[in-house]
Coordinates of C-alpha atoms in Angstrom, one line a residue:
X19 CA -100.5 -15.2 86.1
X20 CA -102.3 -16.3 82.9
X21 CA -100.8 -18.7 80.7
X22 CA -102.1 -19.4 76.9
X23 CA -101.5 -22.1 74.6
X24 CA -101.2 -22.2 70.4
X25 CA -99.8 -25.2 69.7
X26 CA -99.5 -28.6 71.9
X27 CA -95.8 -28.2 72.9
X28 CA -97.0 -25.5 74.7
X29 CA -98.6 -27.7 77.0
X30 CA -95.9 -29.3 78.8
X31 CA -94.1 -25.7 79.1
X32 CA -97.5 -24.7 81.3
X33 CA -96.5 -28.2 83.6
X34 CA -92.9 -26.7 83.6
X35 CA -94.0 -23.1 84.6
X36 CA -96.5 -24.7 87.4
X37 CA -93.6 -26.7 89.0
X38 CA -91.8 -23.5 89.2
X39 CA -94.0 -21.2 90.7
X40 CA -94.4 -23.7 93.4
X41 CA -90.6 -24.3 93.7
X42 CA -90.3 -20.4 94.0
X43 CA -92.6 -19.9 96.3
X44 CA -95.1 -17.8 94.8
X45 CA -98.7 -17.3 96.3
X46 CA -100.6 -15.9 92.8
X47 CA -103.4 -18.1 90.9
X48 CA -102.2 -19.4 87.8
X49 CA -105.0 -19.4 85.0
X50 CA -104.7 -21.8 82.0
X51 CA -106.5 -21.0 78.5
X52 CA -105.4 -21.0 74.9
X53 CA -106.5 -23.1 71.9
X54 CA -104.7 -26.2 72.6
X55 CA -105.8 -26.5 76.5
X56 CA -108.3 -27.9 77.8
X57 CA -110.0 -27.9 81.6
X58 CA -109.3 -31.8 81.9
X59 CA -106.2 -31.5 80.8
X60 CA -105.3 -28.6 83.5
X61 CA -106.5 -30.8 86.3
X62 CA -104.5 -33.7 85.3
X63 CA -101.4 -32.5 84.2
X64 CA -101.1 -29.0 85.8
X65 CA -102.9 -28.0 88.8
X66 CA -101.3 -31.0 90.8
X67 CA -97.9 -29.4 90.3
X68 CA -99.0 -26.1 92.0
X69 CA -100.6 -25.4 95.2
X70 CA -102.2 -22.4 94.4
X71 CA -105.5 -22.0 92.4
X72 CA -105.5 -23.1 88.9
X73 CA -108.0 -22.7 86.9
X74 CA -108.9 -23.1 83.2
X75 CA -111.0 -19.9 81.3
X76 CA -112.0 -21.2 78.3
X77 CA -111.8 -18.0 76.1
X78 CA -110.0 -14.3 77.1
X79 CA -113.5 -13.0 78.1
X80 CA -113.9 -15.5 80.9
X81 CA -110.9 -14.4 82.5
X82 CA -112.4 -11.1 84.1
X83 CA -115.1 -13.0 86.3
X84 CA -112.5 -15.9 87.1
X85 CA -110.2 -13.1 88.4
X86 CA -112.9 -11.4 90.1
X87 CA -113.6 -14.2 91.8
X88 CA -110.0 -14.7 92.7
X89 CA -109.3 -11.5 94.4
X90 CA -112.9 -11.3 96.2
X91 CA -112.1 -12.6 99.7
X92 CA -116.1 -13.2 100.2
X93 CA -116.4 -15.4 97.1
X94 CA -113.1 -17.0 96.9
X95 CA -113.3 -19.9 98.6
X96 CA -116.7 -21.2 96.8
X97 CA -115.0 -20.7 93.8
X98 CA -111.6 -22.4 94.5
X99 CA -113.6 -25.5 95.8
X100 CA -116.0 -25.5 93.2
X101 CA -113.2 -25.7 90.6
X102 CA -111.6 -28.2 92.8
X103 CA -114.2 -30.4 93.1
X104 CA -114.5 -30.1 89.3
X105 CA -111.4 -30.9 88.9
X106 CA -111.4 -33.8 91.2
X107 CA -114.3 -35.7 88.9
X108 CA -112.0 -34.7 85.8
X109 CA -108.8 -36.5 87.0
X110 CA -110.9 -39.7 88.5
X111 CA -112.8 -39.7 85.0
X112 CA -109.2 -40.0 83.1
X113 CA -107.6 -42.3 85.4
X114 CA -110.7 -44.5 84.5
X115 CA -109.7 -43.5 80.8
X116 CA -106.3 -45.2 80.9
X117 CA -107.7 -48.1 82.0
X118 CA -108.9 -48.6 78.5
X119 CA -107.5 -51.4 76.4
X120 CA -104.4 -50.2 74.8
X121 CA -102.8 -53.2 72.9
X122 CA -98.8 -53.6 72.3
X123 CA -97.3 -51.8 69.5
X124 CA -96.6 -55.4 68.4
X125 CA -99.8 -55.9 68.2
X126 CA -101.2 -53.1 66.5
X127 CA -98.4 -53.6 63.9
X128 CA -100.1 -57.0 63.1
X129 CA -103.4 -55.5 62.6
X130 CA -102.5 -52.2 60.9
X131 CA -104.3 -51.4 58.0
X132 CA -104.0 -53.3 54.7
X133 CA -103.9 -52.8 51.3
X134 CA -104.2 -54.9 47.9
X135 CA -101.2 -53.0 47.0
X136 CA -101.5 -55.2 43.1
X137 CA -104.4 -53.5 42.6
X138 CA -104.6 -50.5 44.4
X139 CA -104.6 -47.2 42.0
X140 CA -101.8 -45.2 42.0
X141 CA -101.6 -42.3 39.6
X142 CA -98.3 -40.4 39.2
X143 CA -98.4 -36.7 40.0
X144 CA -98.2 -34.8 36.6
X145 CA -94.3 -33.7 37.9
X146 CA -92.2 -33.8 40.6
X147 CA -90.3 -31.4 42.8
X148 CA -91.2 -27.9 43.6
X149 CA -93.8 -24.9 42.5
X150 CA -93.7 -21.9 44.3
X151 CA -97.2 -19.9 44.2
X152 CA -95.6 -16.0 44.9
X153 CA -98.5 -13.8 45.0
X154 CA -101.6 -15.8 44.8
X155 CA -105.6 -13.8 43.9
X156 CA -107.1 -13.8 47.2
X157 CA -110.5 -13.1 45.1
X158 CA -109.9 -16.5 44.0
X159 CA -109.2 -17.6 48.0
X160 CA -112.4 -15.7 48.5
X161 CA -114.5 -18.6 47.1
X162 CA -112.9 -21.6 48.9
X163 CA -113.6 -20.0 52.6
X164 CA -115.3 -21.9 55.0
X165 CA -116.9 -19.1 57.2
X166 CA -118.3 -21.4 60.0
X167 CA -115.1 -21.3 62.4
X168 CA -114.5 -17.8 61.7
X169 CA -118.3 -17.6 63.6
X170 CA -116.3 -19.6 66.6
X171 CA -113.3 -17.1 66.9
X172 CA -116.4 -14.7 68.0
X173 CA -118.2 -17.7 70.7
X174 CA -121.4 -17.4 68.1
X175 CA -122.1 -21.4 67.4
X176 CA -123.7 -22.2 64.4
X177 CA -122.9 -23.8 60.5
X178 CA -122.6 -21.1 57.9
X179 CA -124.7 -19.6 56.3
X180 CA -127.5 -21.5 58.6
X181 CA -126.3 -19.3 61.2
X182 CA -127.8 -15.8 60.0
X183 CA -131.2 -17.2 60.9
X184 CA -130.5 -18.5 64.5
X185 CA -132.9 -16.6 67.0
X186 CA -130.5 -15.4 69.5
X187 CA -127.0 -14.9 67.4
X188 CA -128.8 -14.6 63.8
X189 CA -128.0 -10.5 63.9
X190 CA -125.0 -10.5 65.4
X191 CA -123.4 -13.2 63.4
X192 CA -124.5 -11.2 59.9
X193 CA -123.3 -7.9 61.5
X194 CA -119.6 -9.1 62.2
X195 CA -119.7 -11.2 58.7
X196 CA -120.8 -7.5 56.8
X197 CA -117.9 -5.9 58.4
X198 CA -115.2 -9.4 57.5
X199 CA -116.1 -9.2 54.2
X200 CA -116.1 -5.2 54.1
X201 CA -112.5 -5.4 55.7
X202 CA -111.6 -8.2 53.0
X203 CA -112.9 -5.6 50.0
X204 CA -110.5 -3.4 51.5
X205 CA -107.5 -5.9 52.1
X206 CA -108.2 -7.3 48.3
X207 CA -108.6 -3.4 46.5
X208 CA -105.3 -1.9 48.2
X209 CA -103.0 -5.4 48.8
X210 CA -102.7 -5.1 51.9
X211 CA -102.1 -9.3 52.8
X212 CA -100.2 -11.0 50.3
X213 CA -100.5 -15.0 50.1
X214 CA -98.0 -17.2 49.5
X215 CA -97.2 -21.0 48.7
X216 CA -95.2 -23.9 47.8
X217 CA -96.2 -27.6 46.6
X218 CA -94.7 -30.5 45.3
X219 CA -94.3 -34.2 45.0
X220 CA -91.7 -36.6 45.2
X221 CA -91.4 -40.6 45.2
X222 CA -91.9 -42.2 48.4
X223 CA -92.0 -45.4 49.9
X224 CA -93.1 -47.1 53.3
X225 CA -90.3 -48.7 56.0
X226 CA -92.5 -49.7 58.7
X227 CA -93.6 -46.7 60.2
X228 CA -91.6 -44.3 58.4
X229 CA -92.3 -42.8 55.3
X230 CA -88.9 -42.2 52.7
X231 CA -89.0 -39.5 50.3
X232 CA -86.6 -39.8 47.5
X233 CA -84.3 -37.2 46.9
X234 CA -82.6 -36.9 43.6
X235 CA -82.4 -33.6 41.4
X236 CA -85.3 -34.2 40.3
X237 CA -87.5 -34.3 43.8
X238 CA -85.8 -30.5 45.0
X239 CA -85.3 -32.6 48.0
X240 CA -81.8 -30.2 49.2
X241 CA -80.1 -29.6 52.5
X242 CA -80.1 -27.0 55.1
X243 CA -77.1 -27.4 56.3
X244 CA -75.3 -26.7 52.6
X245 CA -77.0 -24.1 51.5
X246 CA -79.4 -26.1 49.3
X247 CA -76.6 -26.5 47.2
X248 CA -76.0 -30.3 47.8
X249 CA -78.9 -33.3 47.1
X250 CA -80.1 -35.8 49.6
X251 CA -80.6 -38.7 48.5
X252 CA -83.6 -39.3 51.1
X253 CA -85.8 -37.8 53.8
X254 CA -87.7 -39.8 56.8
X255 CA -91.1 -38.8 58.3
X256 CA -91.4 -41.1 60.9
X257 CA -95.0 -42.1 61.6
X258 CA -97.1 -42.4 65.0
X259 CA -100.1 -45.8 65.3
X260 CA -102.8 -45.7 66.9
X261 CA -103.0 -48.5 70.0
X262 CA -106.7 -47.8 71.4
X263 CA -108.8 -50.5 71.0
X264 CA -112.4 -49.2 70.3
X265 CA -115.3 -51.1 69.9
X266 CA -115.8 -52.4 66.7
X267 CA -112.0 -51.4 65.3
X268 CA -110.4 -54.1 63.3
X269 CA -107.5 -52.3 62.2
X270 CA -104.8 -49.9 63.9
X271 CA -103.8 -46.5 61.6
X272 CA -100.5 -45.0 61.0
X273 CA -100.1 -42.5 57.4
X274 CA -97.5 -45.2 57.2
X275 CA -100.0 -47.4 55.5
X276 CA -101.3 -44.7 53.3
X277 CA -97.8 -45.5 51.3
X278 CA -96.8 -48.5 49.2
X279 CA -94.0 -50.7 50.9
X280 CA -90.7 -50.7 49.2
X281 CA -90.8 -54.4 48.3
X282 CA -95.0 -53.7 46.8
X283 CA -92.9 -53.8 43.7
X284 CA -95.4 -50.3 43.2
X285 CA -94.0 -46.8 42.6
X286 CA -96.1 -44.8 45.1
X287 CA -96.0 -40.6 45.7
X288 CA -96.4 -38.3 48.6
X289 CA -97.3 -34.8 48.2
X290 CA -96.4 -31.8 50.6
X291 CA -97.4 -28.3 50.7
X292 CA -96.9 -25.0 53.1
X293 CA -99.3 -21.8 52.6
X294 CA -99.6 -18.3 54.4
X295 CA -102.2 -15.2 53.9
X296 CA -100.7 -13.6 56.8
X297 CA -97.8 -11.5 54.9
X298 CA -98.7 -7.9 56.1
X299 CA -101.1 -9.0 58.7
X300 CA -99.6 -8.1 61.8
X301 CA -98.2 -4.8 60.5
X302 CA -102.2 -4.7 59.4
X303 CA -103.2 -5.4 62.7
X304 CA -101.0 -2.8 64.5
X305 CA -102.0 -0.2 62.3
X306 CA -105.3 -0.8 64.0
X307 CA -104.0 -0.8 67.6
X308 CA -102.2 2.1 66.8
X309 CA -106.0 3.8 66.0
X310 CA -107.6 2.2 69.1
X311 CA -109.3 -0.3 66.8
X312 CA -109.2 -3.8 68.5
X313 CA -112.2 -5.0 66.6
X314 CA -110.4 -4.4 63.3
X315 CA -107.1 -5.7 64.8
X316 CA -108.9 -9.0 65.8
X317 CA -110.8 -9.2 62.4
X318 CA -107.8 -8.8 60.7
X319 CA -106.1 -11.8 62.5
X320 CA -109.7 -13.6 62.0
X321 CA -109.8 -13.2 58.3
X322 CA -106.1 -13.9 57.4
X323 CA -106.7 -17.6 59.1
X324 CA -109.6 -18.0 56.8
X325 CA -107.9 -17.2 54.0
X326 CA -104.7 -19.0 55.0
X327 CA -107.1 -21.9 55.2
X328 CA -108.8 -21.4 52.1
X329 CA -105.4 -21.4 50.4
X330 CA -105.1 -24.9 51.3
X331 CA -108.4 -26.2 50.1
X332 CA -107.6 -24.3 46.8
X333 CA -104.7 -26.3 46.2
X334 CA -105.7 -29.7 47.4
X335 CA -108.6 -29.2 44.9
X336 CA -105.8 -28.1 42.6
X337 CA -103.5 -30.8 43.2
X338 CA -106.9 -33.6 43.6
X339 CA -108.1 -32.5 40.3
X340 CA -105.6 -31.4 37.7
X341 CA -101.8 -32.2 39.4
X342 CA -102.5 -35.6 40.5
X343 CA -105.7 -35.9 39.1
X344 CA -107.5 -38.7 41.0
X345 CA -111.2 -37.0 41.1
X346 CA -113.2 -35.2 38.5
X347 CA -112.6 -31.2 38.0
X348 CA -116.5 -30.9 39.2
X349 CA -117.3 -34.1 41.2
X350 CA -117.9 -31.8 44.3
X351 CA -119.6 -28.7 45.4
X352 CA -118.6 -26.4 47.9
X353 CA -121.0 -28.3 50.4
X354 CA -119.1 -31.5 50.2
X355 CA -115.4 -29.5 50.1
X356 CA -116.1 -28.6 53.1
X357 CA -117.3 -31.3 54.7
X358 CA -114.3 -33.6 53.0
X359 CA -116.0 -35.9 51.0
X360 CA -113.5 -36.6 48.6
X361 CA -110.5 -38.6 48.0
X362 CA -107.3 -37.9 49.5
X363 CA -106.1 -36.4 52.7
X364 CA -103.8 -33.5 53.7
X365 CA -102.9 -33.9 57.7
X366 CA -100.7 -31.3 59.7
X367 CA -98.1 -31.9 61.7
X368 CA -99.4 -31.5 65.3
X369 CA -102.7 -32.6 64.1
X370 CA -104.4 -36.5 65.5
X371 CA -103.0 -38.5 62.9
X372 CA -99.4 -36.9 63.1
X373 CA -99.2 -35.4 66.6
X374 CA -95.3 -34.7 67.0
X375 CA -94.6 -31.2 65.6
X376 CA -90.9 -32.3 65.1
X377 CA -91.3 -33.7 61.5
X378 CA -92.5 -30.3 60.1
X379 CA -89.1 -29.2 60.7
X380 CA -88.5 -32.1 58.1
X381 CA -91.3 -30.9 56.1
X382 CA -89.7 -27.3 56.0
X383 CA -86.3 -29.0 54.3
X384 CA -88.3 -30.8 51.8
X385 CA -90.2 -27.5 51.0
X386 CA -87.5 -24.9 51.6
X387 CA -90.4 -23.7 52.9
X388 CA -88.9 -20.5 54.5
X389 CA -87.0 -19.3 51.2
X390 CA -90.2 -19.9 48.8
X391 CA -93.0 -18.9 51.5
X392 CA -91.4 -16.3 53.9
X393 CA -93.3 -19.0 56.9
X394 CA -91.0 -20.0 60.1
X395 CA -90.7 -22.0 62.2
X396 CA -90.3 -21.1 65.7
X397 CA -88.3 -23.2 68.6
X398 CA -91.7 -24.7 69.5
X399 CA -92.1 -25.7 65.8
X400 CA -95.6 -23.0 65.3
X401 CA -95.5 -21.7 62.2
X402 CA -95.2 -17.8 61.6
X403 CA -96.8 -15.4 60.6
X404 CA -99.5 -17.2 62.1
X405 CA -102.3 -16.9 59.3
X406 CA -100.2 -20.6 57.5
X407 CA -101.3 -24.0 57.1
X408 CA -98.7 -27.0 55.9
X409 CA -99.3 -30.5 55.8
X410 CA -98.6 -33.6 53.4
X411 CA -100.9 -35.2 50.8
X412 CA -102.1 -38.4 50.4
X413 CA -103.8 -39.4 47.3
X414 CA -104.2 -43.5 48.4
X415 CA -108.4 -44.2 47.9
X416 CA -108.7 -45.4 51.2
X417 CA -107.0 -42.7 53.1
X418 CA -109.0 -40.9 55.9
X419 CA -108.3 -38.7 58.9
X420 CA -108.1 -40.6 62.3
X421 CA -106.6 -39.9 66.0
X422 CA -103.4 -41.7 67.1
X423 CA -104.5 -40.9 70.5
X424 CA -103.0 -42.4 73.6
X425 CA -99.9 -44.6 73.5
X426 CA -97.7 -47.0 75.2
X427 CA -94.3 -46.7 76.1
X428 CA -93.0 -49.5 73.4
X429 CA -94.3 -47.4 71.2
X430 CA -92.8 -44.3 72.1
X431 CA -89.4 -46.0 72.7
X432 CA -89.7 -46.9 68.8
X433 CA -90.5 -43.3 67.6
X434 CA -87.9 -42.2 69.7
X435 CA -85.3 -44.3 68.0
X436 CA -86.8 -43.5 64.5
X437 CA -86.7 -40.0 65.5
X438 CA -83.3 -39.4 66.8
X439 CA -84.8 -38.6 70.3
X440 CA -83.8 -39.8 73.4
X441 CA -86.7 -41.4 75.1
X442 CA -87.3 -38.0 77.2
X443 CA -87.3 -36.0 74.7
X444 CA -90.4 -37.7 73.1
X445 CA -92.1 -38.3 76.0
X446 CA -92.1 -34.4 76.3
X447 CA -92.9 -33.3 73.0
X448 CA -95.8 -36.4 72.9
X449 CA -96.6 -35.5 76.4
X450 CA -100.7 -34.9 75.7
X451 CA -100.9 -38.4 73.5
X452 CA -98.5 -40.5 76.7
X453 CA -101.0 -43.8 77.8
X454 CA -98.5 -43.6 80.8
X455 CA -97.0 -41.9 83.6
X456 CA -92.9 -40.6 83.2

């Protein structure tokens, strides 16, 4: 039985499905793989809940030699104990790891990060509330994409466009980029993905680890529940800190910080935006399947993501350069886009700074991100059609991405009540970021 993994809820489902094979007595090998796994992870959380073999494949082509292996009564056994012993090291190495200093929430609430929030610059947003982006130019897309992990979805390593001249994955990587950007011709000349967005801004302010966003006509911020017809007149995203002492770290993050305080005495903003190039994608894909085409049918998937996620660097450039304007129109060039040098951050929910994926459902309110984009949200809070990207924007000068990593139970017991949550039901959805055993 293979299981695979988009997005980190996922994770605790495979512990789930592992303690139920074993309750139901069944005999198979389970195999882990999926974006979000990892083979530490696997031997600490899942393979002690089954008997059975279980073994992580990194990627889908793995999988045939790890199931040869597995049904081959002469090399079974070297290969179960092998990935035993393997698995042995990887559970003593993160038992050692959560021995690591992890200080009190308390504690890291007293050294979070500061700011001169009298002189700090805050520039308004050049309007508030919603735009909705229905059909955007994907020649224009075209231009922001950052080819390098589209080389990854094929296992061919190597920075773009350095890559074409690598001696043993040079060809191959210039073949398969021809035939993306033959396939995106095509996709561009007869419309066959259509890309979709919605932005805005609204006041916000920071209450401890939460961040409030005013509602108000102006901020668009409506309710579900009523049809959008009646105003809130706030919405929370509560915020995770980090707790693990590195060397050298002097202060603890949360995007909490990224926000002026509501007694700063500072008006302060927070942007959010949700964006999809996979409208037509899967019908795209099928139409492939349907001719025995898996290579298109996996390009296709391939080079909606890129898109999608060149739709989002358009529109933080747009947003850092002419809606919020904070950074000059050409202060960067393509080179330092990608690698982030400039100001401002856009994290996703699910992502190290933010890891619940229960605040997007939040985000999706703010947004009335399913009306203006066509992207939903499924129960496990992924977003589909699969090709999106959503996040919030920070425009603070001091802002950068970070990992709340591993936390303590204190903690958790204080999201939970932020959240709504019972303390179970954060402990599961935080379940890959828990400095403790349930």
């Amino acid at each position: 039985i293979g299981l695979s993994g988009l997005i980190t809820p996922s994770l605790e489902e495979m512990v789930h499905v592992a303690k139920e094979m074993k309750r139901q007595g069944y005999t198979v090998p389970l195999l882990i793989g999926g974006a979000t796994t990892s083979a530490r992870h696997t031997a600490v959380k899942i393979a002690p809940h089954y008997v059975e073999p279980v073994v992580h494949v990194k990627d889908a082509s793995l999988s045939v030699p790890a199931v040869e292996s597995l049904i081959d009564p002469d090399s079974k056994q070297n290969f179960v104990a092998k990935v035993r012993l393997e698995q042995d090291r990887d559970r003593q190495a993160y038992a050692g790891r959560q021995e690591r200093a992890l200080v009190s929430y308390t504690e890291a609430l007293k050294r979070r990060f500061q700011t001169d929030w009298s002189t700090v610059d805050i520039p308004p947003p050049a309007f508030l509330g919603l735009k909705v982006i229905e059909d955007m130019d994907l020649n224009v897309l075209r231009k922001y994409i950052d080819w390098s992990p589209f080389f990854m979805t094929w296992e061919l390593k190597g920075k773009y466009p350095r890559i074409f001249e690598d001696e043993l994955v040079g060809e191959e990587a210039k073949k398969i980029y021809a035939d993306a950007n033959s396939l995106l011709d095509r996709i561009i000349r007869e419309k066959l993905l259509i890309a979709r967005g919605v932005y805005g801004f609204w006041p916000a302010s920071a209450e401890g680890d939460d961040i409030v966003v005013s509602g108000g006509q102006e901020s668009g911020v409506r309710s579900q529940e009523s049809g959008n017809a009646a105003e809130l007149t706030s919405l929370t995203f509560p915020m995770l800190r980090q707790q693990w002492e590195r060397e050298g770290q002097k202060d603890f993050r949360s995007l909490a910080d990224y926000i002026a305080p509501a007694d700063s005495g500072r008006q302060d903003y927070v942007g959010a935006f949700a964006v999809t190039a996979g409208i037509g994608c899967d019908e795209l894909a099928r139409q492939f399947e349907a001719e025995h085409d898996d290579y298109l049918s996996i390009m296709t998937k391939a080079v909606a993501d890129r898109l999608a996620e060149a739709f989002a660097e358009y529109l933080h450039h747009l947003v850092r350069t002419e809606v919020w304007s904070y950074e000059g129109k050409n202060a960067l060039d393509s080179e330092a886009l990608i690698a982030e040098k400039y100001r401002g951050i856009r994290p996703a929910f699910g992502y190290p700074a933010c890891p619940d994926h229960i605040p997007k459902g939040t985000l999706w309110t703010l947004l009335d991100a399913e009306k203006n984009t066509g992207i939903k949200l499924t129960e496990s809070y992924a977003m589909w059609p699969a090709a999106s990207v959503s996040g919030l924007y920070f425009a603070h000068p001091q802002a950068r991405y970070f990992a709340v990593d591993r936390l303590t139970k204190d903690q958790v017991e204080n999201y939970a009540a932020r959240s709504g949550l019972t303390l179970a039901e954060a402990e599961r959805w935080l379940a890959p970021n828990l400095g403790y055993d349930t």
